[in-house]
Amino acid sequence: MHFKEDKNWMKFALKYANYAQKIGEIPIGAVLVLKERIIGVGWNSSISNHDPTAHAEIMAFRDAGKNLKNYRLINSTLYVTLQPCIMCCGAIIHSRIKRLVFGTNNNKNDKKCSFKNIFSNSKQDYNLNIKKNVMKHECSKILIDFFKRKRLIEN
């Protein structure tokens, strides 16, 4: 149903991941969409902002909140190139987005605080639709290539 749309929006998230990479950040990008319109964008900027919370998802939420003048982002869809971390999952729950679409799994997520458990333990009245592995190859490749280059530079 959403496949073509999801792929199109994920291309925008990848655009912001590429931008993050250009400025020396880990290449993760996010866009928040409501009624076929981008309402917020974000890319990792923890290094440049000296802010451990400046993940792509959080930056997209901040942008959308300012644009909508509301911290509740009801009925919107978040597209992000990498599966959200625990902190970003908390922000997802509080923002009340309707859908989460991510490109590739985050294998560094702690198994005890698994991605699945976070959403199943959230409020009973909140139901998040999750779609994973949209443009998985492209979303994985940008991260793999980034860390390969980083290791080469460091050695």
mmCIF file of N, CA and C in Angstrom, residues 22-137:
data_model
loop_
_atom_site.group_PDB
_atom_site.id
_atom_site.type_symbol
_atom_site.label_atom_id
_atom_site.label_comp_id
_atom_site.label_asym_id
_atom_site.label_seq_id
_atom_site.Cartn_x
_atom_site.Cartn_y
_atom_site.Cartn_z
ATOM 1 N N LYS A 22 28.668 14.817 4.882
ATOM 2 C CA LYS A 22 29.489 15.915 4.349
ATOM 3 C C LYS A 22 30.004 16.832 5.446
ATOM 4 N N ILE A 23 29.232 16.988 6.519
ATOM 5 C CA ILE A 23 29.664 17.886 7.594
ATOM 6 C C ILE A 23 30.375 17.135 8.725
ATOM 7 N N GLY A 24 30.696 15.858 8.480
ATOM 8 C CA GLY A 24 31.481 15.088 9.432
ATOM 9 C C GLY A 24 30.692 14.374 10.509
ATOM 10 N N GLU A 25 29.405 14.239 10.312
ATOM 11 C CA GLU A 25 28.544 13.548 11.266
ATOM 12 C C GLU A 25 28.288 12.112 10.786
ATOM 13 N N ILE A 26 27.834 11.266 11.696
ATOM 14 C CA ILE A 26 27.416 9.923 11.296
ATOM 15 C C ILE A 26 26.220 10.089 10.361
ATOM 16 N N PRO A 27 26.255 9.453 9.190
ATOM 17 C CA PRO A 27 25.241 9.710 8.155
ATOM 18 C C PRO A 27 23.881 9.065 8.403
ATOM 19 N N ILE A 28 23.088 9.749 9.190
ATOM 20 C CA ILE A 28 21.715 9.333 9.447
ATOM 21 C C ILE A 28 20.831 10.538 9.166
ATOM 22 N N GLY A 29 19.753 10.303 8.412
ATOM 23 C CA GLY A 29 18.834 11.382 8.074
ATOM 24 C C GLY A 29 17.410 10.991 8.383
ATOM 25 N N ALA A 30 16.569 12.022 8.575
ATOM 26 C CA ALA A 30 15.161 11.775 8.901
ATOM 27 C C ALA A 30 14.282 12.864 8.314
ATOM 28 N N VAL A 31 13.083 12.478 7.920
ATOM 29 C CA VAL A 31 12.053 13.450 7.520
ATOM 30 C C VAL A 31 10.740 13.028 8.165
ATOM 31 N N LEU A 32 9.980 14.023 8.541
ATOM 32 C CA LEU A 32 8.662 13.791 9.122
ATOM 33 C C LEU A 32 7.643 14.304 8.134
ATOM 34 N N VAL A 33 6.670 13.462 7.795
ATOM 35 C CA VAL A 33 5.702 13.757 6.734
ATOM 36 C C VAL A 33 4.283 13.743 7.309
ATOM 37 N N LEU A 34 3.502 14.728 6.911
ATOM 38 C CA LEU A 34 2.096 14.806 7.281
ATOM 39 C C LEU A 34 1.311 15.249 6.057
ATOM 40 N N LYS A 35 0.304 14.499 5.689
ATOM 41 C CA LYS A 35 -0.548 14.816 4.540
ATOM 42 C C LYS A 35 0.280 15.105 3.287
ATOM 43 N N GLU A 36 1.176 14.167 2.987
ATOM 44 C CA GLU A 36 2.000 14.227 1.762
ATOM 45 C C GLU A 36 2.902 15.466 1.696
ATOM 46 N N ARG A 37 3.297 15.981 2.858
ATOM 47 C CA ARG A 37 4.139 17.180 2.915
ATOM 48 C C ARG A 37 5.178 17.002 4.025
ATOM 49 N N ILE A 38 6.405 17.383 3.742
ATOM 50 C CA ILE A 38 7.453 17.314 4.770
ATOM 51 C C ILE A 38 7.223 18.450 5.759
ATOM 52 N N ILE A 39 7.106 18.074 7.042
ATOM 53 C CA ILE A 39 6.900 19.084 8.083
ATOM 54 C C ILE A 39 8.132 19.253 8.960
ATOM 55 N N GLY A 40 9.084 18.331 8.849
ATOM 56 C CA GLY A 40 10.312 18.437 9.631
ATOM 57 C C GLY A 40 11.416 17.611 9.016
ATOM 58 N N VAL A 41 12.636 18.115 9.122
ATOM 59 C CA VAL A 41 13.805 17.399 8.612
ATOM 60 C C VAL A 41 14.874 17.368 9.691
ATOM 61 N N GLY A 42 15.727 16.357 9.601
ATOM 62 C CA GLY A 42 16.824 16.273 10.559
ATOM 63 C C GLY A 42 17.935 15.382 10.059
ATOM 64 N N TRP A 43 19.102 15.615 10.590
ATOM 65 C CA TRP A 43 20.272 14.794 10.317
ATOM 66 C C TRP A 43 21.075 14.776 11.602
ATOM 67 N N ASN A 44 21.902 13.763 11.763
ATOM 68 C CA ASN A 44 22.719 13.706 12.960
ATOM 69 C C ASN A 44 23.565 14.963 13.048
ATOM 70 N N SER A 45 23.564 15.580 14.213
ATOM 71 C CA SER A 45 24.394 16.760 14.428
ATOM 72 C C SER A 45 24.900 16.843 15.862
ATOM 73 N N SER A 46 25.094 15.682 16.480
ATOM 74 C CA SER A 46 25.607 15.624 17.851
ATOM 75 C C SER A 46 27.012 16.211 17.959
ATOM 76 N N ILE A 47 27.861 15.927 16.974
ATOM 77 C CA ILE A 47 29.246 16.394 17.006
ATOM 78 C C ILE A 47 29.301 17.908 16.832
ATOM 79 N N SER A 48 28.667 18.412 15.786
ATOM 80 C CA SER A 48 28.733 19.848 15.509
ATOM 81 C C SER A 48 27.982 20.692 16.534
ATOM 82 N N ASN A 49 26.922 20.134 17.128
ATOM 83 C CA ASN A 49 26.157 20.880 18.133
ATOM 84 C C ASN A 49 26.619 20.613 19.560
ATOM 85 N N HIS A 50 27.592 19.705 19.716
ATOM 86 C CA HIS A 50 28.045 19.315 21.061
ATOM 87 C C HIS A 50 26.842 18.923 21.920
ATOM 88 N N ASP A 51 25.989 18.086 21.336
ATOM 89 C CA ASP A 51 24.711 17.745 21.955
ATOM 90 C C ASP A 51 24.432 16.260 21.751
ATOM 91 N N PRO A 52 24.489 15.466 22.815
ATOM 92 C CA PRO A 52 24.261 14.030 22.658
ATOM 93 C C PRO A 52 22.839 13.681 22.223
ATOM 94 N N THR A 53 21.912 14.617 22.311
ATOM 95 C CA THR A 53 20.536 14.340 21.902
ATOM 96 C C THR A 53 20.239 14.777 20.474
ATOM 97 N N ALA A 54 21.204 15.304 19.767
ATOM 98 C CA ALA A 54 20.968 15.841 18.422
ATOM 99 C C ALA A 54 20.999 14.752 17.351
ATOM 100 N N HIS A 55 20.208 13.710 17.563
ATOM 101 C CA HIS A 55 20.051 12.649 16.567
ATOM 102 C C HIS A 55 19.109 13.141 15.469
ATOM 103 N N ALA A 56 19.166 12.504 14.313
ATOM 104 C CA ALA A 56 18.352 12.906 13.163
ATOM 105 C C ALA A 56 16.868 12.965 13.509
ATOM 106 N N GLU A 57 16.386 11.960 14.230
ATOM 107 C CA GLU A 57 14.963 11.906 14.579
ATOM 108 C C GLU A 57 14.566 13.087 15.467
ATOM 109 N N ILE A 58 15.380 13.333 16.484
ATOM 110 C CA ILE A 58 15.103 14.423 17.431
ATOM 111 C C ILE A 58 15.105 15.762 16.700
ATOM 112 N N MET A 59 16.068 15.943 15.804
ATOM 113 C CA MET A 59 16.152 17.201 15.050
ATOM 114 C C MET A 59 14.923 17.368 14.150
ATOM 115 N N ALA A 60 14.453 16.276 13.558
ATOM 116 C CA ALA A 60 13.242 16.335 12.728
ATOM 117 C C ALA A 60 12.022 16.672 13.584
ATOM 118 N N PHE A 61 11.941 16.094 14.789
ATOM 119 C CA PHE A 61 10.829 16.408 15.692
ATOM 120 C C PHE A 61 10.858 17.875 16.103
ATOM 121 N N ARG A 62 12.038 18.384 16.419
ATOM 122 C CA ARG A 62 12.163 19.790 16.812
ATOM 123 C C ARG A 62 11.724 20.703 15.676
ATOM 124 N N ASP A 63 12.153 20.370 14.466
ATOM 125 C CA ASP A 63 11.793 21.171 13.290
ATOM 126 C C ASP A 63 10.282 21.135 13.054
ATOM 127 N N ALA A 64 9.705 19.946 13.111
ATOM 128 C CA ALA A 64 8.256 19.800 12.886
ATOM 129 C C ALA A 64 7.457 20.502 13.978
ATOM 130 N N GLY A 65 7.887 20.372 15.219
ATOM 131 C CA GLY A 65 7.199 21.029 16.322
ATOM 132 C C GLY A 65 7.146 22.536 16.138
ATOM 133 N N LYS A 66 8.268 23.110 15.711
ATOM 134 C CA LYS A 66 8.306 24.561 15.448
ATOM 135 C C LYS A 66 7.396 24.919 14.279
ATOM 136 N N ASN A 67 7.437 24.100 13.227
ATOM 137 C CA ASN A 67 6.611 24.385 12.047
ATOM 138 C C ASN A 67 5.119 24.285 12.350
ATOM 139 N N LEU A 68 4.745 23.298 13.152
ATOM 140 C CA LEU A 68 3.327 23.095 13.478
ATOM 141 C C LEU A 68 2.893 23.863 14.730
ATOM 142 N N LYS A 69 3.886 24.378 15.475
ATOM 143 C CA LYS A 69 3.627 25.036 16.758
ATOM 144 C C LYS A 69 2.886 24.093 17.713
ATOM 145 N N ASN A 70 3.366 22.836 17.728
ATOM 146 C CA ASN A 70 2.758 21.813 18.567
ATOM 147 C C ASN A 70 3.778 20.697 18.773
ATOM 148 N N TYR A 71 3.884 20.197 19.976
ATOM 149 C CA TYR A 71 4.805 19.088 20.226
ATOM 150 C C TYR A 71 4.180 17.732 19.914
ATOM 151 N N ARG A 72 2.885 17.682 19.747
ATOM 152 C CA ARG A 72 2.218 16.454 19.337
ATOM 153 C C ARG A 72 2.195 16.415 17.813
ATOM 154 N N LEU A 73 2.733 15.365 17.265
ATOM 155 C CA LEU A 73 2.880 15.252 15.813
ATOM 156 C C LEU A 73 1.973 14.142 15.282
ATOM 157 N N ILE A 74 0.750 14.182 15.751
ATOM 158 C CA ILE A 74 -0.259 13.163 15.473
ATOM 159 C C ILE A 74 -0.494 13.007 13.967
ATOM 160 N N ASN A 75 -0.661 11.752 13.560
ATOM 161 C CA ASN A 75 -0.933 11.362 12.167
ATOM 162 C C ASN A 75 0.233 11.563 11.206
ATOM 163 N N SER A 76 1.404 11.859 11.719
ATOM 164 C CA SER A 76 2.562 12.016 10.843
ATOM 165 C C SER A 76 3.340 10.704 10.761
ATOM 166 N N THR A 77 4.224 10.641 9.778
ATOM 167 C CA THR A 77 5.090 9.476 9.562
ATOM 168 C C THR A 77 6.533 9.933 9.615
ATOM 169 N N LEU A 78 7.332 9.224 10.401
ATOM 170 C CA LEU A 78 8.769 9.494 10.476
ATOM 171 C C LEU A 78 9.503 8.506 9.583
ATOM 172 N N TYR A 79 10.321 9.032 8.688
ATOM 173 C CA TYR A 79 11.199 8.229 7.835
ATOM 174 C C TYR A 79 12.613 8.486 8.318
ATOM 175 N N VAL A 80 13.315 7.427 8.679
ATOM 176 C CA VAL A 80 14.690 7.567 9.167
ATOM 177 C C VAL A 80 15.526 6.427 8.593
ATOM 178 N N THR A 81 16.762 6.740 8.272
ATOM 179 C CA THR A 81 17.607 5.775 7.573
ATOM 180 C C THR A 81 18.082 4.631 8.458
ATOM 181 N N LEU A 82 18.109 4.838 9.784
ATOM 182 C CA LEU A 82 18.545 3.792 10.708
ATOM 183 C C LEU A 82 17.504 3.613 11.808
ATOM 184 N N GLN A 83 17.290 2.389 12.223
ATOM 185 C CA GLN A 83 16.366 2.081 13.316
ATOM 186 C C GLN A 83 16.680 2.976 14.512
ATOM 187 N N PRO A 84 15.690 3.626 15.080
ATOM 188 C CA PRO A 84 15.931 4.554 16.193
ATOM 189 C C PRO A 84 16.512 3.885 17.437
ATOM 190 N N CYS A 85 17.326 4.658 18.144
ATOM 191 C CA CYS A 85 17.890 4.215 19.421
ATOM 192 C C CYS A 85 16.824 4.348 20.514
ATOM 193 N N ILE A 86 17.172 3.952 21.707
ATOM 194 C CA ILE A 86 16.232 3.988 22.827
ATOM 195 C C ILE A 86 15.757 5.421 23.109
ATOM 196 N N MET A 87 16.668 6.376 23.103
ATOM 197 C CA MET A 87 16.289 7.772 23.348
ATOM 198 C C MET A 87 15.274 8.244 22.311
ATOM 199 N N CYS A 88 15.539 7.958 21.062
ATOM 200 C CA CYS A 88 14.646 8.394 19.989
ATOM 201 C C CYS A 88 13.303 7.662 20.045
ATOM 202 N N CYS A 89 13.308 6.413 20.512
ATOM 203 C CA CYS A 89 12.043 5.688 20.687
ATOM 204 C C CYS A 89 11.173 6.391 21.723
ATOM 205 N N GLY A 90 11.787 6.880 22.785
ATOM 206 C CA GLY A 90 11.035 7.645 23.789
ATOM 207 C C GLY A 90 10.426 8.892 23.179
ATOM 208 N N ALA A 91 11.189 9.583 22.343
ATOM 209 C CA ALA A 91 10.669 10.785 21.678
ATOM 210 C C ALA A 91 9.533 10.436 20.719
ATOM 211 N N ILE A 92 9.642 9.299 20.062
ATOM 212 C CA ILE A 92 8.579 8.837 19.159
ATOM 213 C C ILE A 92 7.283 8.643 19.938
ATOM 214 N N ILE A 93 7.384 7.984 21.081
ATOM 215 C CA ILE A 93 6.201 7.737 21.908
ATOM 216 C C ILE A 93 5.574 9.065 22.346
ATOM 217 N N HIS A 94 6.397 10.000 22.816
ATOM 218 C CA HIS A 94 5.872 11.282 23.301
ATOM 219 C C HIS A 94 5.312 12.156 22.184
ATOM 220 N N SER A 95 5.839 12.007 20.983
ATOM 221 C CA SER A 95 5.360 12.837 19.870
ATOM 222 C C SER A 95 4.036 12.342 19.303
ATOM 223 N N ARG A 96 3.733 11.062 19.525
ATOM 224 C CA ARG A 96 2.495 10.438 19.049
ATOM 225 C C ARG A 96 2.393 10.346 17.530
ATOM 226 N N ILE A 97 3.535 10.153 16.865
ATOM 227 C CA ILE A 97 3.461 9.944 15.422
ATOM 228 C C ILE A 97 2.662 8.684 15.148
ATOM 229 N N LYS A 98 2.165 8.576 13.924
ATOM 230 C CA LYS A 98 1.330 7.424 13.561
ATOM 231 C C LYS A 98 2.149 6.257 13.015
ATOM 232 N N ARG A 99 3.173 6.583 12.218
ATOM 233 C CA ARG A 99 3.977 5.548 11.556
ATOM 234 C C ARG A 99 5.456 5.844 11.701
ATOM 235 N N LEU A 100 6.227 4.765 11.762
ATOM 236 C CA LEU A 100 7.683 4.838 11.734
ATOM 237 C C LEU A 100 8.143 3.960 10.590
ATOM 238 N N VAL A 101 8.945 4.527 9.707
ATOM 239 C CA VAL A 101 9.517 3.776 8.593
ATOM 240 C C VAL A 101 11.026 3.956 8.674
ATOM 241 N N PHE A 102 11.753 2.839 8.798
ATOM 242 C CA PHE A 102 13.212 2.979 8.844
ATOM 243 C C PHE A 102 13.877 2.091 7.809
ATOM 244 N N GLY A 103 15.105 2.481 7.475
ATOM 245 C CA GLY A 103 15.816 1.813 6.394
ATOM 246 C C GLY A 103 16.536 0.540 6.779
ATOM 247 N N THR A 104 17.298 0.595 7.857
ATOM 248 C CA THR A 104 18.092 -0.570 8.229
ATOM 249 C C THR A 104 18.126 -0.711 9.744
ATOM 250 N N ASN A 105 18.375 -1.936 10.203
ATOM 251 C CA ASN A 105 18.410 -2.220 11.642
ATOM 252 C C ASN A 105 19.635 -1.622 12.295
ATOM 253 N N ASN A 106 19.475 -1.286 13.568
ATOM 254 C CA ASN A 106 20.581 -0.821 14.388
ATOM 255 C C ASN A 106 21.015 -1.994 15.250
ATOM 256 N N ASN A 107 22.098 -2.637 14.863
ATOM 257 C CA ASN A 107 22.561 -3.829 15.572
ATOM 258 C C ASN A 107 23.196 -3.511 16.914
ATOM 259 N N LYS A 108 23.406 -2.230 17.213
ATOM 260 C CA LYS A 108 24.006 -1.847 18.488
ATOM 261 C C LYS A 108 22.968 -1.656 19.584
ATOM 262 N N ASN A 109 21.683 -1.752 19.250
ATOM 263 C CA ASN A 109 20.653 -1.618 20.280
ATOM 264 C C ASN A 109 20.812 -2.733 21.307
ATOM 265 N N ASP A 110 20.707 -2.370 22.568
ATOM 266 C CA ASP A 110 20.817 -3.308 23.677
ATOM 267 C C ASP A 110 19.672 -4.323 23.625
ATOM 268 N N LYS A 111 19.997 -5.586 23.700
ATOM 269 C CA LYS A 111 18.976 -6.653 23.616
ATOM 270 C C LYS A 111 17.995 -6.595 24.790
ATOM 271 N N LYS A 112 18.459 -6.148 25.975
ATOM 272 C CA LYS A 112 17.583 -6.073 27.147
ATOM 273 C C LYS A 112 16.531 -4.981 26.982
ATOM 274 N N CYS A 113 16.884 -3.934 26.284
ATOM 275 C CA CYS A 113 15.948 -2.826 26.028
ATOM 276 C C CYS A 113 15.628 -2.824 24.549
ATOM 277 N N SER A 114 15.128 -3.932 24.079
ATOM 278 C CA SER A 114 14.932 -4.088 22.643
ATOM 279 C C SER A 114 13.910 -3.103 22.091
ATOM 280 N N PHE A 115 14.092 -2.798 20.857
ATOM 281 C CA PHE A 115 13.230 -1.896 20.100
ATOM 282 C C PHE A 115 11.765 -2.309 20.247
ATOM 283 N N LYS A 116 11.512 -3.593 20.066
ATOM 284 C CA LYS A 116 10.153 -4.121 20.138
ATOM 285 C C LYS A 116 9.551 -3.922 21.535
ATOM 286 N N ASN A 117 10.349 -4.171 22.576
ATOM 287 C CA ASN A 117 9.866 -4.031 23.949
ATOM 288 C C ASN A 117 9.498 -2.596 24.300
ATOM 289 N N ILE A 118 10.243 -1.659 23.794
ATOM 290 C CA ILE A 118 9.971 -0.249 24.124
ATOM 291 C C ILE A 118 8.564 0.126 23.692
ATOM 292 N N PHE A 119 8.189 -0.227 22.486
ATOM 293 C CA PHE A 119 6.872 0.157 21.992
ATOM 294 C C PHE A 119 5.758 -0.698 22.595
ATOM 295 N N SER A 120 6.043 -1.943 22.911
ATOM 296 C CA SER A 120 4.991 -2.769 23.516
ATOM 297 C C SER A 120 4.751 -2.370 24.970
ATOM 298 N N ASN A 121 5.728 -1.742 25.620
ATOM 299 C CA ASN A 121 5.572 -1.300 27.002
ATOM 300 C C ASN A 121 5.085 0.139 27.115
ATOM 301 N N SER A 122 4.911 0.822 25.998
ATOM 302 C CA SER A 122 4.412 2.193 26.052
ATOM 303 C C SER A 122 2.916 2.176 26.366
ATOM 304 N N LYS A 123 2.350 3.345 26.507
ATOM 305 C CA LYS A 123 0.922 3.446 26.868
ATOM 306 C C LYS A 123 0.048 2.551 25.986
ATOM 307 N N GLN A 124 -0.929 1.947 26.596
ATOM 308 C CA GLN A 124 -1.820 1.022 25.891
ATOM 309 C C GLN A 124 -2.600 1.687 24.760
ATOM 310 N N ASP A 125 -2.887 2.979 24.897
ATOM 311 C CA ASP A 125 -3.711 3.650 23.889
ATOM 312 C C ASP A 125 -2.900 4.168 22.704
ATOM 313 N N TYR A 126 -1.604 3.940 22.696
ATOM 314 C CA TYR A 126 -0.753 4.407 21.603
ATOM 315 C C TYR A 126 -0.386 3.225 20.724
ATOM 316 N N ASN A 127 -0.721 3.311 19.442
ATOM 317 C CA ASN A 127 -0.446 2.232 18.511
ATOM 318 C C ASN A 127 0.401 2.781 17.365
ATOM 319 N N LEU A 128 1.635 2.363 17.293
ATOM 320 C CA LEU A 128 2.561 2.817 16.261
ATOM 321 C C LEU A 128 2.674 1.756 15.176
ATOM 322 N N ASN A 129 2.486 2.172 13.934
ATOM 323 C CA ASN A 129 2.663 1.297 12.790
ATOM 324 C C ASN A 129 4.137 1.388 12.390
ATOM 325 N N ILE A 130 4.835 0.260 12.353
ATOM 326 C CA ILE A 130 6.272 0.244 12.047
ATOM 327 C C ILE A 130 6.528 -0.532 10.774
ATOM 328 N N LYS A 131 7.303 0.075 9.883
ATOM 329 C CA LYS A 131 7.731 -0.578 8.635
ATOM 330 C C LYS A 131 9.248 -0.491 8.589
ATOM 331 N N LYS A 132 9.901 -1.631 8.395
ATOM 332 C CA LYS A 132 11.360 -1.628 8.379
ATOM 333 C C LYS A 132 11.909 -2.095 7.041
ATOM 334 N N ASN A 133 13.194 -1.860 6.853
ATOM 335 C CA ASN A 133 13.956 -2.305 5.682
ATOM 336 C C ASN A 133 13.515 -1.649 4.379
ATOM 337 N N VAL A 134 13.059 -0.411 4.432
ATOM 338 C CA VAL A 134 12.747 0.351 3.216
ATOM 339 C C VAL A 134 14.056 0.938 2.706
ATOM 340 N N MET A 135 14.449 0.547 1.510
ATOM 341 C CA MET A 135 15.726 0.943 0.912
ATOM 342 C C MET A 135 16.893 0.502 1.794
ATOM 343 N N LYS A 136 16.773 -0.699 2.310
ATOM 344 C CA LYS A 136 17.759 -1.238 3.250
ATOM 345 C C LYS A 136 19.180 -1.176 2.698
ATOM 346 N N HIS A 137 19.364 -1.575 1.464
ATOM 347 C CA HIS A 137 20.712 -1.603 0.882
ATOM 348 C C HIS A 137 21.344 -0.213 0.900
#
